[in-house]
One Martini backbone bead per residue (centre of mass of N, CA, C, O) as a GRO file, in nm:
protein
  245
    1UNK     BB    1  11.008  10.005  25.598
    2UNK     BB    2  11.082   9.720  25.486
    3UNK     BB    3  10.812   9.627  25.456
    4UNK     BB    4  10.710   9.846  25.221
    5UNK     BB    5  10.953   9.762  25.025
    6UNK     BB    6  10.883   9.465  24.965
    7UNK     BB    7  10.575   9.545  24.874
    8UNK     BB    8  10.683   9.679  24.653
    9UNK     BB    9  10.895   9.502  24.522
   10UNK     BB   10  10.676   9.298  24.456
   11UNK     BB   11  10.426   9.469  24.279
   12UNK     BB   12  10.676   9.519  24.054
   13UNK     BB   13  10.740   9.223  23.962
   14UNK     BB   14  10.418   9.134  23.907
   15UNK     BB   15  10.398   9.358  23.675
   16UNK     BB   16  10.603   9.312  23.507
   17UNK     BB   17  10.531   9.003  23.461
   18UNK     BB   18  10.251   9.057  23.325
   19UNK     BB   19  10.324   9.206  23.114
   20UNK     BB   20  10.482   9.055  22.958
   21UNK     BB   21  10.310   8.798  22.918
   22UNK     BB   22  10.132   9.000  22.741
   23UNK     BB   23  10.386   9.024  22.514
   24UNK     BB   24  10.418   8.714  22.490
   25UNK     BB   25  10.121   8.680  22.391
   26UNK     BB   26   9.916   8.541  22.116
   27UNK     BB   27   9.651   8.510  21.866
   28UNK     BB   28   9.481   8.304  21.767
   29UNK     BB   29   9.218   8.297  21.490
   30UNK     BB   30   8.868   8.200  21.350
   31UNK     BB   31   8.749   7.981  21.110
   32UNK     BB   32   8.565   7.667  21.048
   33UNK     BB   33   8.512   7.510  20.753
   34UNK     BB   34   8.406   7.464  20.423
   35UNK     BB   35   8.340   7.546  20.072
   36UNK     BB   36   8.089   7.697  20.135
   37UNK     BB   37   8.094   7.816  20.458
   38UNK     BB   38   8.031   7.594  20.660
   39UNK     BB   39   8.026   7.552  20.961
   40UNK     BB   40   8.234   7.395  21.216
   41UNK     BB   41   8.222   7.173  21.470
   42UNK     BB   42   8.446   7.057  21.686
   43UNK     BB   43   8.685   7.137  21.592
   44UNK     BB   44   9.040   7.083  21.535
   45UNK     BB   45   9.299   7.333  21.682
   46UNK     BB   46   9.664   7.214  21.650
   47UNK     BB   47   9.961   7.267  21.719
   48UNK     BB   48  10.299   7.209  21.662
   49UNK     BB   49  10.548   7.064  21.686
   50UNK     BB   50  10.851   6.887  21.527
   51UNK     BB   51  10.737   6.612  21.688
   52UNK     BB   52  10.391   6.644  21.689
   53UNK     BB   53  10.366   6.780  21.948
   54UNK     BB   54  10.178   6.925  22.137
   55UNK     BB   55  10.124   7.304  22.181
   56UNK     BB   56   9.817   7.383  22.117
   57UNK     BB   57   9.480   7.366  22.170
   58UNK     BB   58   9.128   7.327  22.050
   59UNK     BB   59   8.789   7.403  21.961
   60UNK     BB   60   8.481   7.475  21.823
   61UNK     BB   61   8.223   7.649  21.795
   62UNK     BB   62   7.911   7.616  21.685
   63UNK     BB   63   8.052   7.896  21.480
   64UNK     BB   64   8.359   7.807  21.407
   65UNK     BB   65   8.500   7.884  21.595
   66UNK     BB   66   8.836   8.033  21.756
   67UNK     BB   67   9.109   8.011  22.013
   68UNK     BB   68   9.465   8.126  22.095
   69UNK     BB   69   9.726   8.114  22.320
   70UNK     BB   70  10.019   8.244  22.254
   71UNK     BB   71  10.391   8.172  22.231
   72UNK     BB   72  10.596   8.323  22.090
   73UNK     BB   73  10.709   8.186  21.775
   74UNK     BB   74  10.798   7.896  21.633
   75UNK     BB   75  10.604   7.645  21.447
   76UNK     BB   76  10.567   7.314  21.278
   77UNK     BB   77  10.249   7.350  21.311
   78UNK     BB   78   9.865   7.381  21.176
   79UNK     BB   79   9.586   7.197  21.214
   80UNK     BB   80   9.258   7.053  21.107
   81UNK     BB   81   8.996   6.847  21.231
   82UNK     BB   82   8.707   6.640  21.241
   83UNK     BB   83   8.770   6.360  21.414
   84UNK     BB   84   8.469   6.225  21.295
   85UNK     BB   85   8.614   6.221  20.983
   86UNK     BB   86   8.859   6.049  21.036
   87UNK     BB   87   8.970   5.773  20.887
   88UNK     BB   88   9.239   5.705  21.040
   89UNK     BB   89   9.064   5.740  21.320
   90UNK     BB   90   8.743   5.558  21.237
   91UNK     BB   91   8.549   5.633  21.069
   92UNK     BB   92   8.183   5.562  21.073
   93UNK     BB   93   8.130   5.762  20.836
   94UNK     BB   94   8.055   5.810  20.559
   95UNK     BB   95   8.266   5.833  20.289
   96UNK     BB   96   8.103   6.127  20.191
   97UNK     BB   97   8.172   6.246  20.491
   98UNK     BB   98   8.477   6.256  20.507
   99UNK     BB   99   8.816   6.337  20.558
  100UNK     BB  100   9.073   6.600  20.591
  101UNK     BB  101   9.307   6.775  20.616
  102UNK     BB  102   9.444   7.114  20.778
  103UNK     BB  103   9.787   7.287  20.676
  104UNK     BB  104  10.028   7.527  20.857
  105UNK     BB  105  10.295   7.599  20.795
  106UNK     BB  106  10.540   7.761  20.937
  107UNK     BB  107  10.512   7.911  21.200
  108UNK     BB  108  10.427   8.265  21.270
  109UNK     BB  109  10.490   8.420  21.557
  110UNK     BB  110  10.446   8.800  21.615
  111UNK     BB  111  10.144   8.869  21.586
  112UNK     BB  112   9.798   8.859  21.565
  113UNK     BB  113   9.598   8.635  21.416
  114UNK     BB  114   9.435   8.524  21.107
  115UNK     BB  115   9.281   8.186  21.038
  116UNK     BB  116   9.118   8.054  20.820
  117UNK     BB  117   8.939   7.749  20.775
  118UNK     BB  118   8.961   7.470  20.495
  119UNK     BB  119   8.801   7.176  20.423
  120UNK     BB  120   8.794   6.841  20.304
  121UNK     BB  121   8.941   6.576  20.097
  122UNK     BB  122   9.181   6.741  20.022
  123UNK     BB  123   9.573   6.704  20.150
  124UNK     BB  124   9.803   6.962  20.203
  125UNK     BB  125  10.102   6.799  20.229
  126UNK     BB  126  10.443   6.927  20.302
  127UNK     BB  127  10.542   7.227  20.304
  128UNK     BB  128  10.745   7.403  20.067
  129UNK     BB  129  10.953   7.704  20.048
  130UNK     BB  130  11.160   7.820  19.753
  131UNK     BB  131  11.457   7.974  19.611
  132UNK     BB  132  11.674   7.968  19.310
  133UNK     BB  133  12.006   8.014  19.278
  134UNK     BB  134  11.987   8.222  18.951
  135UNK     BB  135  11.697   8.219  18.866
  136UNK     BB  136  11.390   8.241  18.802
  137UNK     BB  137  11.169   8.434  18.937
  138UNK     BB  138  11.052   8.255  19.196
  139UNK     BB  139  10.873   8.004  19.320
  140UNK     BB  140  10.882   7.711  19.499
  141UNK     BB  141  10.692   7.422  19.533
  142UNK     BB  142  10.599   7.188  19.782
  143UNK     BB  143  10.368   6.925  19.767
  144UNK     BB  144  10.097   6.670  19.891
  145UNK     BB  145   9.864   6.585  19.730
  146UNK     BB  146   9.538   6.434  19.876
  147UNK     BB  147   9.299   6.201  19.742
  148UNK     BB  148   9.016   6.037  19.916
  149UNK     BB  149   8.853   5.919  19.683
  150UNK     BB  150   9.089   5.778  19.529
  151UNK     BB  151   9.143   5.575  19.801
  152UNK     BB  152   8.862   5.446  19.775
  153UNK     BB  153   8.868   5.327  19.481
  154UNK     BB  154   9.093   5.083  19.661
  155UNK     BB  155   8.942   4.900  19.915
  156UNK     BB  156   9.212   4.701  19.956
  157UNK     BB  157   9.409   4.917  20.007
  158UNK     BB  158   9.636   5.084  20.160
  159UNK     BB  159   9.617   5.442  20.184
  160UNK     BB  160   9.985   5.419  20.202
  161UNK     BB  161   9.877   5.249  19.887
  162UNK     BB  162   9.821   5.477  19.729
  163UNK     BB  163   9.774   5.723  19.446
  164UNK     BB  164   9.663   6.043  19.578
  165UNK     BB  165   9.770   6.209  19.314
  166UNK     BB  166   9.705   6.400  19.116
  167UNK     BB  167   9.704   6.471  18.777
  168UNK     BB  168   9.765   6.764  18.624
  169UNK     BB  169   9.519   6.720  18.445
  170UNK     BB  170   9.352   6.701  18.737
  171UNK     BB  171   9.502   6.990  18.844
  172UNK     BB  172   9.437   7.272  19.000
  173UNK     BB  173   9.584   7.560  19.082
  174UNK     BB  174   9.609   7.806  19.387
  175UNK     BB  175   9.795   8.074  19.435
  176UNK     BB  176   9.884   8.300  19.729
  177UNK     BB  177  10.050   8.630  19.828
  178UNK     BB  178   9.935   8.818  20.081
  179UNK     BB  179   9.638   8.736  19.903
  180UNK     BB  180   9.752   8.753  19.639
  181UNK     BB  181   9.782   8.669  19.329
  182UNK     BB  182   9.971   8.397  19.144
  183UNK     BB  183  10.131   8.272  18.881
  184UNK     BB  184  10.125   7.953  18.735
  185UNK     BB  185  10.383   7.784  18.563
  186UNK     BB  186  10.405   7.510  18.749
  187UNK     BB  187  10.361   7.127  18.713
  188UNK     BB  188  10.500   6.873  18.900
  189UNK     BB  189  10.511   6.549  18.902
  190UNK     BB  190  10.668   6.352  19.188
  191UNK     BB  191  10.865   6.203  19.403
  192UNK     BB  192  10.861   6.025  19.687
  193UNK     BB  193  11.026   5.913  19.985
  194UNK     BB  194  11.004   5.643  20.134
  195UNK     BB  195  11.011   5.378  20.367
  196UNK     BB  196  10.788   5.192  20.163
  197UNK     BB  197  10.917   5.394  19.904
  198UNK     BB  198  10.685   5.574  19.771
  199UNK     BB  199  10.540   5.919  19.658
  200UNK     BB  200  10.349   6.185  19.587
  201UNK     BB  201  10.387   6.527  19.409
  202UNK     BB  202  10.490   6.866  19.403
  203UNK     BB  203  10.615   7.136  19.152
  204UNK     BB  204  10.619   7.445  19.187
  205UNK     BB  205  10.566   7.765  18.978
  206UNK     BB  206  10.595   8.121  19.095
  207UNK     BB  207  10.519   8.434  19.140
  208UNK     BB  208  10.618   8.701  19.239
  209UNK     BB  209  10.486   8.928  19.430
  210UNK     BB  210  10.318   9.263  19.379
  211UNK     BB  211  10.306   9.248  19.711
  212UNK     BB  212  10.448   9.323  20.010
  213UNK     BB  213  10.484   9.250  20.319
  214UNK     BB  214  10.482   9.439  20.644
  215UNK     BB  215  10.646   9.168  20.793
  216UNK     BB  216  10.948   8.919  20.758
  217UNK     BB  217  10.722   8.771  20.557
  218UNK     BB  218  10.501   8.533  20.414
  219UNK     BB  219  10.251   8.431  20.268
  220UNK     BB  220  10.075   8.118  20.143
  221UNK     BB  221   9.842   7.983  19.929
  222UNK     BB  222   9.686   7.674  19.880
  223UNK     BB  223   9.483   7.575  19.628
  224UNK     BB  224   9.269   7.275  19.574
  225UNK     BB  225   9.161   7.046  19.253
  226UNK     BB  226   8.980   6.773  19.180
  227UNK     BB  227   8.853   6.749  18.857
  228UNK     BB  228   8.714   6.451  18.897
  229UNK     BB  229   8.593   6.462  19.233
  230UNK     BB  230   8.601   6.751  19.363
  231UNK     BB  231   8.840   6.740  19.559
  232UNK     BB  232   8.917   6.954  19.824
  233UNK     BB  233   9.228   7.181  19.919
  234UNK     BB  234   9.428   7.345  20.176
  235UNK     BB  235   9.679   7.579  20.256
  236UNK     BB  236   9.962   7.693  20.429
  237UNK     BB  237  10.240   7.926  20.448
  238UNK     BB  238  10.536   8.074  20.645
  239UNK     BB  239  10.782   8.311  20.527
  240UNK     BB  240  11.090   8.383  20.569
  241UNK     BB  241  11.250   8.664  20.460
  242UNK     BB  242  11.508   8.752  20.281
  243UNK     BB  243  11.876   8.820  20.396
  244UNK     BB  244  12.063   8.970  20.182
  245UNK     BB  245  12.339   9.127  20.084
   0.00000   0.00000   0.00000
């Protein structure tokens, strides 16, 4: 008799642990392409913690999916970028050929995500948003685009040593939050202290959305353009809805 109940006891803690552990399981999942819509293969897509430690990574499959599960939580950002294109890392791929990153910050995983990803020239890295108390009802936005073009402009310096940012008339400015666009009220290029001195980046201010996600976060979706030549890119930004009372 104990043992029939050792043996109940066993498949009851096991059934459990196992649904748990599936409701505590979520997916990320899309597609990673260029601007055109041409699927990526083999690109990284890749979790960081804060202290940028890989939690969880995947490569795209020939037509550019990819499928990660993780466990619910918030994460300090994803990656993506297909690293025999990046500078950084030594590619051998003519100039022309090379790219930079895609990043979604302040990932916030509370059930299954689909999140496509484009990538190109230009890296909006750095992003944050924030609302200021008191002021104009609305979003600002901090972020550093970053154009490869420019950065090869100057082939004799470190690219850490060089303003990728394009000034304001030279740069196309296109914010979505929860896939609704919002207005563009300022772009504002601003100095960024680093440990080796500036670097530049820019402070946006956008219309608060015209509809709520049913969620208790909101998505920002942020896309440039240099308009002098050409190179593109976006992120993602997860913020989670003020609860002020």
């Amino acid at each position: 008799m104990r043992k029939k109940a050792s043996i109940f006891l066993f498949l009851f803690c096991f059934i459990y642990l196992q649904g748990n552990a599936q409701t505590d399981s979520i997916t990320i999942s899309g597609m990673v392409s260029d601007f055109e819509g041409q699927p990526v293969d083999s690109a990284l897509v890749e979790i960081k913690h804060s202290n940028f430690k890989t939690a969880y990574e995947t490569l795209t499959d020939s037509k550019g999916h990819y499928s990660l599960k993780v466990s619910k939580g918030k994460y300090f950002a994803l990656g993506s970028l297909k690293m025999s294109e990046y500078p950084v890392a030594g590619s051998i791929l003519p100039k022309d050929d090379q790219r930079l990153e895609f990043w979604a910050w302040n990932l916030i995983v509370e059930e299954d995500i689909l999140l496509n990803i484009k990538y190109h020239r230009l890296e909006v890295y750095g992003v944050n948003v924030f609302r200021i108390q008191g002021a104009y009802p609305g979003y600002t936005i901090y972020c550093r685009p970053m154009s490869l073009t420019r950065g090869f402009s100057e082939p004799d310096k470190n690219l850490d040593f060089i303003d990728l940012c394009p000034p304001p008339e030279e740069l196309e400015v296109r914010v979505k939050i929860n896939g609704h666009p919002v207005k563009v009220n300022m772009k504002e290029k601003v100095k960024e202290y680093v440990s080796n001195g500036i670097c530049y980046g820019y402070l946006l201010h956008v219309d608060l959305p015209s509809e709520q996600a049913n969620k208790n976060y909101n998505i920002f979706h942020i896309e440039m353009t240099d308009l002098k030549n050409g190179d593109q890119g976006e992120a993602v930004y997860f913020k989670k809805k003020d609860d002020y009372e």
